[in-house]
XYZ file of C-alpha atoms in Angstrom:
194
model
C 7.085 -3.985 9.022
C 5.590 -0.792 8.361
C 2.665 -0.482 5.833
C 4.038 -0.188 2.325
C 1.401 -0.233 -0.128
C -1.937 1.735 0.294
C -4.913 1.040 -1.725
C -6.708 4.294 -2.330
C -10.224 4.150 -3.713
C -10.819 6.873 -6.357
C -14.272 7.572 -5.040
C -13.275 7.993 -1.492
C -11.301 11.281 -1.564
C -12.722 12.019 2.191
C -11.151 8.661 3.361
C -7.659 8.893 2.010
C -7.160 5.193 1.955
C -9.233 1.921 2.780
C -7.061 -0.977 2.649
C -3.642 -2.118 2.233
C -2.729 -3.852 -0.998
C -0.135 -4.336 -3.641
C -0.763 -4.035 -7.152
C 0.927 -4.686 -10.227
C 2.980 -2.022 -11.745
C 2.302 -0.503 -14.907
C 3.841 -2.484 -17.702
C 7.244 -0.996 -19.163
C 5.968 -1.775 -22.574
C 2.947 0.160 -22.087
C 4.137 3.540 -23.875
C 0.813 5.150 -23.611
C 0.544 4.504 -19.632
C -2.894 2.973 -19.934
C -4.380 1.662 -16.821
C -7.098 -0.949 -16.437
C -10.224 -0.207 -14.801
C -9.232 -1.996 -11.883
C -6.003 -0.137 -11.403
C -7.981 3.085 -12.116
C -9.869 2.249 -9.055
C -7.085 1.449 -6.868
C -3.415 2.687 -6.644
C -0.456 1.338 -4.736
C 0.207 4.586 -2.803
C 2.796 5.384 -0.184
C 3.213 8.673 1.696
C 6.794 10.173 2.228
C 8.066 13.186 4.070
C 7.970 16.109 1.823
C 11.133 17.427 3.420
C 12.857 13.933 2.881
C 11.776 13.846 -0.877
C 13.112 17.208 -1.529
C 16.391 16.416 0.195
C 16.581 13.239 -1.587
C 16.107 15.232 -5.012
C 18.496 17.929 -4.166
C 21.197 15.191 -3.042
C 20.680 13.111 -6.321
C 21.514 16.068 -8.260
C 24.553 16.855 -6.364
C 26.578 13.378 -6.863
C 24.203 10.535 -5.521
C 26.413 9.937 -2.734
C 24.873 7.475 -0.421
C 25.981 9.005 2.945
C 24.203 12.144 1.798
C 20.891 10.537 1.047
C 20.855 8.158 4.036
C 19.422 10.797 6.413
C 16.642 11.567 4.008
C 15.921 7.721 3.143
C 15.761 6.895 6.722
C 12.639 9.321 7.208
C 11.175 7.333 4.181
C 11.857 3.931 5.860
C 10.685 5.125 9.025
C 7.937 7.380 8.648
C 7.172 7.070 12.231
C 10.040 9.444 12.836
C 8.599 12.259 10.881
C 7.400 15.027 13.190
C 3.459 15.416 13.316
C 3.212 18.815 11.609
C 5.599 17.820 8.868
C 3.938 17.216 5.297
C 3.535 13.695 3.861
C 2.693 13.591 0.098
C 1.276 10.703 -1.871
C 3.486 8.787 -4.409
C 2.420 6.139 -6.730
C 4.524 3.173 -6.414
C 3.646 2.092 -9.955
C 6.136 4.676 -11.207
C 8.989 2.472 -9.688
C 8.372 -0.146 -12.399
C 8.827 -3.151 -10.258
C 6.786 -4.252 -7.188
C 8.286 -4.810 -3.852
C 7.030 -6.471 -0.662
C 8.661 -3.666 1.497
C 10.801 -0.531 1.530
C 13.602 -2.875 2.783
C 13.358 -5.157 -0.048
C 13.328 -2.163 -2.436
C 16.542 -0.797 -0.744
C 18.178 -4.462 -0.661
C 17.598 -4.840 -4.412
C 18.115 -1.322 -5.722
C 20.683 -0.274 -3.052
C 19.814 3.034 -0.915
C 20.447 5.631 -3.755
C 18.507 3.378 -6.323
C 15.609 3.266 -3.814
C 15.795 7.111 -3.410
C 15.615 7.307 -7.089
C 12.599 4.871 -7.206
C 10.706 7.277 -4.769
C 11.166 10.277 -6.799
C 10.141 8.411 -9.908
C 6.747 7.289 -7.880
C 6.402 10.972 -6.891
C 6.616 12.039 -10.482
C 4.348 9.186 -11.506
C 1.912 10.449 -9.059
C 2.079 13.925 -10.266
C 1.746 12.934 -13.964
C -1.771 11.459 -13.045
C -1.718 8.998 -15.869
C -5.422 7.839 -14.534
C -6.519 11.286 -15.345
C -8.357 11.381 -11.953
C -10.311 14.484 -11.172
C -8.355 16.634 -8.715
C -10.835 16.583 -6.198
C -10.984 12.652 -6.149
C -6.930 12.253 -6.103
C -5.197 11.428 -2.611
C -4.029 14.779 -1.121
C -0.896 15.825 0.912
C -1.390 15.453 4.805
C 0.488 15.862 7.736
C 2.364 12.981 9.301
C -0.200 13.189 12.344
C -3.147 13.022 9.922
C -1.417 10.353 7.836
C -0.780 7.968 11.141
C -4.627 8.478 12.191
C -5.664 7.437 8.722
C -3.311 4.518 9.065
C -4.821 3.614 12.407
C -8.371 3.794 11.185
C -7.554 1.717 8.237
C -6.062 -0.833 10.500
C -9.004 -1.159 12.829
C -11.215 -1.514 9.711
C -9.086 -4.311 8.481
C -9.122 -6.045 11.863
C -12.852 -5.774 11.926
C -13.030 -7.038 8.267
C -10.723 -10.208 9.199
C -12.688 -11.013 12.241
C -15.972 -10.990 10.275
C -14.275 -12.954 7.695
C -13.251 -15.564 10.191
C -16.831 -15.567 11.837
C -18.337 -16.489 8.315
C -15.538 -19.281 7.611
C -16.080 -20.885 11.101
C -19.874 -20.867 10.502
C -19.302 -22.602 7.126
C -16.778 -24.995 8.619
C -19.618 -25.954 11.219
C -22.204 -26.333 8.659
C -19.533 -28.562 6.762
C -18.662 -30.689 9.806
C -22.541 -31.274 10.385
C -22.818 -32.589 6.873
C -19.900 -34.781 7.022
C -21.389 -36.342 10.510
C -24.614 -36.931 8.520
C -22.786 -38.540 5.870
C -20.761 -41.031 8.033
C -23.769 -41.867 9.970
C -25.544 -44.108 7.619
C -22.694 -46.554 7.062
C -22.240 -46.858 10.555
C -25.943 -47.701 10.957
C -25.556 -50.383 8.166
C -22.567 -51.700 9.689
C -24.681 -52.602 13.086
C -27.545 -53.942 11.037
C -25.409 -56.809 9.341
């Protein structure tokens, strides 16, 4: 599966995204759209082809026919097919109103037209900037080539963090094993003495 949610650090404008994460959407009952401090630090972002998004908007206005929207949604569901020089726009998936594990899950639950409408809402939510982030700290549009490069960099960083975490867990596990061995020895010695 393609990465779906991208966690963007608000202070890391130069590094467009750091980790993948799924965050809770803004509650529908939150009329003011207030966002907690944790949500303000990271946002569930996804990048979509600008041409696909514009095509979706146009087709939604002209009758919402699934067969007309499908070619544009194909670019959204398979961003690797987007040409390198095509612009990718950030969308804030909190605007969808519900959390999904993948685009496929979204399409399954909402249908193709519903998923297309969800991406339009996500873009509108991003543009509304309810977190009131300064423009220079907000994720910027980028070419598909830049987006792929950022994803590759993020994937390498995540792998490094995972391997460091496994090393730390491995060392802790060895220490626990040593402690267990020491705890088990005295009863064995007592058994021999009797």
